[in-house]
Amino acid sequence: MGLPLMINDDDNNNKVELSRVAVSDTHGEDSPYFAGWKAYDENPYDETYNPSGVIQMGLAENQVSFDLLENYLEKKNPEGSLWGSKGSRGFRENALFQDYHGLKTFRQAMASFMEKIRGGKASFDPDRIVLTAGATAANELLTFILADPNDALLVPTPYYPGFDRDLRWRTGVRIVPIHCDSSNHFQITPEALEAAYETARDANIRVRGVLITNPSNPLGATVQKKVLEDLLDFCVRKNIHLISDEIYSGSVFHASEFTSVAEIVENIDDVSVKERVHIVYSLSKDLGLPGFRVGTIYSYNDHVVRTARRMSSFTLVSSQTQHMLASMLSDEEFTEKYIRLNRERLRRRYETIVEGLKKEGIECLKGNAGLFCWMNLGCLLNTKTKEGELELWDVILKELKLNISPGSSCHCSEFGWFRVCFANMSETTLEIALKRIHEFMDRRRRF
């Protein structure tokens, strides 16, 4: 073997180049949203070993009903996590299974579960379900299918900070914000829709669709039925798509307060209207299983389903995961009990944090869903600017040791709002977080 080639580090021409995607800053991870996670990772709170550490309130993770899952998988149905009654033959079938469609039993179980959490008000065809490795992959895959580089999706603000990465980074697609404000509880208006569309058109950007989260992340509130109808009418008039990310649909505190876009589509016969609607779902939030990486695309467009299935080869769900979850989701007694208790527990947890904040004079947007509340600290800002908001966020992170997400990281047009997660911790930890806020507010009142 010869000696390695000596390269002069001062010679820029000899530097190995990377792709435009690799060096792009559209990954979005320079946001305070991700900076807060880093601060938590470096000094995580632990009740015993690090009681003065950072409490993670920036992670929308559902742990309030994890005991139900553990009890089912480990005690009531241990074979569901292995290979069932087929033994080694079952192992062979699943180990060699590679069909991009996914296990039929799992797609049927997913369709049934999606119907249950919508109270049977919408039906889902298992053959229209495309499996992906989580909702992140589902949203990106849909973006690849519906839009070309430099096209745009309209997204209402405030929105999930991860969309800056998920929708833009690898696809080259842009996000044009639909600016919403607190005057109507951040609901989307026809005027805001038109303004966003015109902003894109004035910049010679082609709009390919509208993407919403329902229930909203970060607002923790459902989208009204009339707003959904207006959105679909808008998309028909502009001849664009409507993507509804409904990963928190089973986390609505009262089922009657949620309307899925699927319910609206159910009553439409015109195929040209239906085929522009696509739904994203996942088991990461409602079931609290983010590590399993199970997401779905449900589309009313045959071409989108076929293309998504072909592209899903880059983001498959393991056969073992499908097998285990098919067993659990097919158990009607368990799923009905889980959905009911999970809603009740989330509602109680939400009431705990909102009432605790209210005692300190802190108001939150009225919410009815999700794993977080939308907290208004506008009265504490030194200046009603992004800089003023981030200054307060820095104090909360470094002095209170609470990681919450500033509204500006969600592209909120009003400064002083923060997303605060409450379902990824014990009740004891939540009480400690509220105690830190009480002490902080008490100091502010004295000075």
XYZ file of C-alpha atoms in Angstrom:
447
model
C 0.000 0.000 0.000
C 1.266 3.490 -0.817
C 1.464 6.421 1.530
C -1.673 8.590 1.888
C -1.747 11.681 -0.307
C -0.651 14.776 1.621
C -3.165 17.617 1.261
C -2.433 21.261 1.957
C -5.166 22.437 4.347
C -4.646 26.001 3.142
C -5.672 25.073 -0.368
C -9.456 25.567 -0.479
C -9.623 23.847 -3.858
C -8.733 20.558 -2.164
C -11.586 20.636 0.361
C -14.112 17.866 -0.137
C -17.496 19.401 -0.924
C -20.860 18.242 0.316
C -24.316 18.461 -1.221
C -26.452 21.593 -1.072
C -28.830 19.785 1.270
C -25.996 18.954 3.665
C -24.774 22.542 3.924
C -28.210 24.165 3.836
C -29.467 25.959 6.940
C -33.083 24.924 6.286
C -32.742 22.068 8.806
C -34.253 24.493 11.328
C -32.235 23.110 14.234
C -30.677 26.486 15.084
C -34.038 27.410 16.639
C -34.484 28.065 20.392
C -36.881 25.112 20.241
C -33.937 22.747 19.738
C -31.553 24.821 21.882
C -33.833 24.180 24.848
C -33.605 20.445 24.245
C -29.817 20.687 24.273
C -29.890 22.548 27.588
C -32.058 19.796 29.049
C -29.806 17.033 27.709
C -26.799 18.681 29.369
C -28.497 19.038 32.767
C -31.627 16.847 32.995
C -33.826 17.050 36.070
C -34.022 13.947 38.243
C -36.036 13.872 41.447
C -33.290 11.979 43.299
C -29.986 12.574 41.547
C -30.384 16.060 40.051
C -33.311 17.914 41.669
C -32.010 21.302 40.490
C -31.735 20.226 36.846
C -33.724 21.417 33.848
C -37.312 20.116 33.676
C -38.222 19.184 30.120
C -41.439 21.019 29.210
C -40.551 21.385 25.551
C -41.209 17.764 24.568
C -44.723 16.784 23.478
C -44.621 13.218 24.734
C -47.521 11.324 26.287
C -46.586 9.332 29.377
C -49.820 9.739 31.339
C -51.256 6.412 30.137
C -48.095 4.402 29.619
C -49.035 2.065 32.463
C -52.014 0.864 30.427
C -49.755 -0.085 27.529
C -47.200 -1.781 29.751
C -49.879 -3.774 31.530
C -51.402 -4.945 28.254
C -48.185 -5.845 26.441
C -46.314 -7.371 29.366
C -49.079 -9.047 31.349
C -52.374 -9.505 29.582
C -50.989 -10.347 26.143
C -47.265 -11.194 26.301
C -47.428 -13.223 23.109
C -48.485 -10.071 21.252
C -44.983 -8.749 21.721
C -43.465 -11.984 20.398
C -44.864 -14.146 17.622
C -48.226 -15.378 18.848
C -49.227 -19.033 18.683
C -47.251 -19.638 15.468
C -43.930 -19.908 17.305
C -40.887 -20.186 15.054
C -43.096 -20.217 11.962
C -44.431 -16.810 12.992
C -40.881 -15.581 13.428
C -39.971 -16.726 9.920
C -43.040 -15.061 8.355
C -42.341 -11.701 9.981
C -38.557 -11.784 9.595
C -38.889 -12.306 5.828
C -41.879 -10.015 5.248
C -41.024 -7.039 3.007
C -44.278 -6.033 1.298
C -44.416 -2.215 1.051
C -48.137 -2.383 1.741
C -47.433 -3.482 5.319
C -49.108 -6.303 7.214
C -52.765 -6.457 6.259
C -53.748 -7.177 9.864
C -51.931 -4.056 11.015
C -53.447 -1.784 8.366
C -56.889 -3.101 9.296
C -56.174 -2.488 12.991
C -54.934 1.045 12.259
C -58.045 1.848 10.201
C -60.264 0.582 13.010
C -58.349 2.578 15.656
C -58.538 5.775 13.591
C -62.308 5.285 13.331
C -62.652 4.700 17.077
C -60.876 7.880 18.115
C -63.197 9.817 15.802
C -66.235 8.261 17.434
C -67.159 6.313 14.311
C -67.988 9.557 12.481
C -65.566 8.715 9.663
C -64.525 5.452 8.047
C -61.087 4.465 6.747
C -60.192 1.957 4.030
C -57.130 -0.126 5.045
C -56.065 -0.210 1.392
C -55.608 3.575 1.460
C -53.296 3.479 4.472
C -49.597 3.923 3.680
C -47.223 3.137 6.538
C -44.247 5.378 7.319
C -41.628 5.616 10.055
C -43.554 8.216 12.048
C -45.452 11.400 11.173
C -42.213 13.230 10.376
C -41.595 10.846 7.472
C -45.256 11.004 6.443
C -45.284 14.798 6.179
C -42.015 14.893 4.273
C -43.114 12.117 1.919
C -46.370 13.935 1.153
C -44.431 17.142 0.509
C -42.200 15.321 -1.988
C -45.307 14.017 -3.779
C -47.382 17.207 -3.852
C -44.770 19.903 -4.487
C -41.563 20.599 -6.378
C -38.513 22.491 -5.079
C -39.287 26.224 -4.625
C -43.037 25.548 -4.552
C -44.797 26.396 -1.290
C -47.173 25.050 1.307
C -49.314 27.505 3.261
C -49.117 26.770 7.003
C -51.067 28.663 9.700
C -49.077 30.257 12.503
C -48.138 29.454 15.138
C -46.929 26.069 13.888
C -44.793 23.166 15.103
C -41.124 24.256 14.830
C -40.117 20.890 13.399
C -42.026 21.673 10.198
C -39.166 23.971 9.186
C -37.070 20.819 8.984
C -39.660 18.211 8.003
C -41.278 20.094 5.120
C -38.371 22.163 3.768
C -34.923 20.731 4.364
C -34.662 17.822 1.934
C -37.599 18.703 -0.323
C -36.565 22.267 -1.193
C -40.191 23.324 -0.670
C -40.987 26.619 1.061
C -43.378 27.459 3.872
C -45.500 30.576 3.481
C -47.159 31.459 6.801
C -50.875 32.069 7.200
C -50.743 34.693 9.950
C -53.268 34.075 12.725
C -53.632 36.028 15.965
C -55.210 35.938 19.397
C -58.151 38.171 18.463
C -60.073 35.042 17.402
C -58.059 32.446 19.348
C -55.648 31.953 16.412
C -58.304 30.391 14.178
C -57.667 30.556 10.427
C -59.731 33.176 8.583
C -60.546 33.433 4.852
C -58.796 36.819 4.818
C -55.588 35.359 6.261
C -55.700 32.534 3.713
C -56.056 34.914 0.800
C -53.314 37.183 2.142
C -50.860 34.275 2.395
C -51.730 33.077 -1.096
C -51.238 36.565 -2.529
C -47.913 36.931 -0.697
C -46.676 33.780 -2.420
C -48.025 34.811 -5.807
C -46.440 38.268 -5.569
C -43.099 36.524 -4.970
C -43.694 34.243 -7.988
C -43.947 31.211 -5.730
C -46.368 28.483 -6.772
C -48.614 27.307 -3.913
C -49.315 23.567 -3.940
C -51.299 23.115 -0.760
C -52.341 24.073 2.774
C -51.073 22.062 5.733
C -52.774 22.265 9.119
C -52.458 20.441 12.428
C -55.804 19.487 13.933
C -55.791 19.568 16.909
C -53.265 22.363 16.666
C -49.689 22.045 17.769
C -48.776 24.330 19.599
C -52.198 25.761 20.510
C -53.695 22.619 22.021
C -57.055 23.444 20.442
C -59.195 21.830 17.753
C -60.001 23.454 14.421
C -63.663 24.384 14.071
C -65.781 22.539 11.507
C -66.666 25.768 9.666
C -62.963 26.597 9.350
C -62.293 23.144 7.860
C -65.097 23.634 5.344
C -63.711 27.059 4.408
C -60.245 25.569 4.009
C -61.479 22.876 1.658
C -63.477 25.417 -0.374
C -60.339 27.569 -0.618
C -58.258 24.626 -1.815
C -60.852 23.749 -4.455
C -60.953 27.348 -5.743
C -57.152 27.551 -5.913
C -56.848 23.967 -7.211
C -54.400 22.969 -4.473
C -54.160 20.213 -1.830
C -55.215 20.085 1.815
C -53.071 18.136 4.287
C -54.504 17.612 7.757
C -51.998 16.397 10.339
C -54.238 14.761 12.959
C -51.674 13.078 15.197
C -53.374 14.479 18.338
C -56.903 13.460 17.319
C -57.113 10.831 20.071
C -55.853 13.335 22.647
C -58.902 15.622 22.520
C -60.303 15.824 26.036
C -63.902 15.413 24.856
C -64.411 13.471 21.615
C -67.418 15.576 20.592
C -65.203 18.665 20.283
C -63.112 17.249 17.429
C -64.030 17.277 13.743
C -61.734 15.425 11.373
C -61.471 16.535 7.771
C -62.414 12.911 7.038
C -65.925 13.632 8.339
C -66.313 16.444 5.833
C -64.992 14.312 2.975
C -67.468 11.534 3.907
C -70.329 13.770 2.784
C -68.772 14.750 -0.553
C -69.410 12.786 -3.738
C -67.267 14.879 -6.074
C -64.044 12.922 -6.603
C -62.201 16.044 -7.774
C -62.779 17.554 -4.324
C -61.996 14.433 -2.299
C -58.765 13.580 -4.101
C -57.038 16.740 -2.900
C -57.412 15.741 0.795
C -54.705 13.838 2.686
C -54.494 12.921 6.385
C -51.382 12.235 8.461
C -51.631 10.125 11.602
C -49.219 8.440 13.990
C -49.146 6.417 17.209
C -46.457 8.632 18.748
C -48.791 11.042 20.586
C -52.132 9.368 21.306
C -50.510 6.068 22.319
C -47.249 7.583 23.531
C -45.085 5.354 21.341
C -42.665 7.721 19.553
C -39.874 5.163 19.704
C -41.843 2.685 17.625
C -41.833 5.088 14.650
C -45.302 4.300 13.321
C -46.966 6.856 11.063
C -49.529 6.744 8.285
C -50.607 8.655 5.241
C -54.278 8.340 4.395
C -55.130 9.838 1.020
C -58.319 10.007 -1.015
C -56.194 10.300 -4.160
C -55.363 6.974 -5.846
C -52.223 8.334 -7.495
C -50.930 9.734 -4.200
C -51.523 6.367 -2.490
C -49.632 4.485 -5.214
C -46.733 6.944 -5.219
C -46.539 7.110 -1.420
C -46.420 3.327 -1.242
C -43.541 3.234 -3.714
C -41.666 5.952 -1.826
C -42.337 4.330 1.559
C -39.537 1.861 0.843
C -37.274 4.564 2.313
C -39.238 4.694 5.558
C -40.742 1.309 6.383
C -42.079 0.126 9.736
C -40.574 -3.145 10.960
C -42.718 -6.275 10.664
C -42.140 -7.032 14.353
C -43.576 -3.644 15.337
C -46.568 -4.113 13.043
C -47.248 -7.586 14.411
C -47.139 -6.491 18.039
C -49.322 -3.408 17.554
C -51.842 -5.225 15.329
C -52.547 -7.529 18.251
C -53.059 -4.637 20.660
C -55.088 -2.345 18.378
C -57.385 -5.230 17.392
C -58.427 -5.719 21.013
C -61.596 -3.601 21.144
C -61.989 -3.846 24.908
C -58.470 -2.524 25.448
C -58.603 0.274 22.852
C -61.951 1.585 24.093
C -60.680 1.607 27.683
C -57.388 3.230 26.675
C -58.996 6.002 24.615
C -61.435 6.852 27.425
C -58.881 6.859 30.253
C -56.227 8.672 28.217
C -58.648 11.502 27.435
C -59.618 11.799 31.119
C -56.013 11.796 32.336
C -54.897 14.398 29.799
C -57.849 16.637 30.694
C -57.015 16.441 34.422
C -53.337 17.132 33.747
C -54.265 20.121 31.562
C -56.537 21.499 34.288
C -53.754 21.089 36.858
C -51.264 23.191 34.947
C -53.722 25.825 33.705
C -55.191 26.338 37.180
C -51.704 26.432 38.709
C -50.630 29.107 36.227
C -53.830 31.078 36.759
C -53.065 31.333 40.478
C -49.916 33.209 39.484
C -51.844 35.569 37.219
C -50.762 33.746 34.058
C -53.424 33.126 31.431
C -53.467 30.422 28.758
C -55.369 30.116 25.512
C -58.454 27.989 26.106
C -57.453 24.511 24.985
C -59.273 21.216 24.578
C -56.641 18.821 23.238
C -53.025 17.775 23.044
C -50.130 17.450 25.445
C -49.448 21.151 26.050
C -50.940 24.537 26.807
C -50.331 27.888 25.049
C -49.201 30.246 27.824
C -49.262 34.037 27.602
C -46.353 35.815 29.316
C -46.662 38.988 27.266
C -47.034 41.084 30.419
C -43.539 40.020 31.532
C -41.698 41.132 28.397
C -39.392 44.121 28.727
C -40.098 44.868 25.064
C -42.859 43.443 22.865
C -40.317 42.098 20.368
C -38.742 38.792 19.424
C -35.645 39.866 21.325
C -37.733 40.626 24.397
C -39.411 37.232 24.197
C -36.114 35.361 23.832
C -34.657 37.343 26.734
C -37.481 36.085 28.960
C -37.137 32.544 27.559
C -33.424 32.600 28.435
C -34.237 33.565 32.025
C -36.825 30.793 32.312
C -34.371 28.239 30.922
C -31.289 29.276 32.885
C -32.750 30.530 36.172
C -35.993 28.573 36.569
C -34.459 25.555 34.805
C -37.620 24.996 32.760
C -37.394 24.239 29.060
C -40.458 25.710 27.353
C -40.814 26.690 23.694
C -40.980 30.412 22.809
C -43.748 31.413 20.423
C -41.273 32.949 17.996
C -39.829 29.468 17.386
C -43.362 28.561 16.264
C -43.444 31.686 14.024
C -46.157 33.281 16.153
C -46.822 36.852 15.013
C -47.503 37.984 18.600
C -44.648 37.964 21.101
C -44.972 36.606 24.626
C -46.648 33.264 23.957
C -44.989 29.993 24.992
C -45.827 26.313 24.491
C -45.632 24.339 27.750
C -45.806 20.524 27.695
C -47.294 18.703 30.667
C -47.764 15.031 29.724
C -44.140 13.880 29.567
C -43.546 13.920 33.327
C -44.991 12.695 36.602
C -47.529 14.717 38.559
C -44.840 15.287 41.187
C -42.463 16.786 38.620
C -45.249 18.992 37.265
C -45.908 20.303 40.774
C -42.198 21.125 41.142
C -42.287 22.997 37.824
C -45.305 24.991 39.019
C -43.508 25.713 42.302
C -40.539 27.147 40.388
C -42.932 29.366 38.421
C -44.611 30.488 41.661
C -41.248 31.459 43.179
C -40.284 33.310 40.004
C -43.555 35.260 39.890
C -43.285 36.009 43.599
C -39.853 37.553 43.065
C -41.185 39.599 40.142
C -44.041 40.927 42.266
C -41.684 42.013 45.054
C -39.351 43.857 42.723
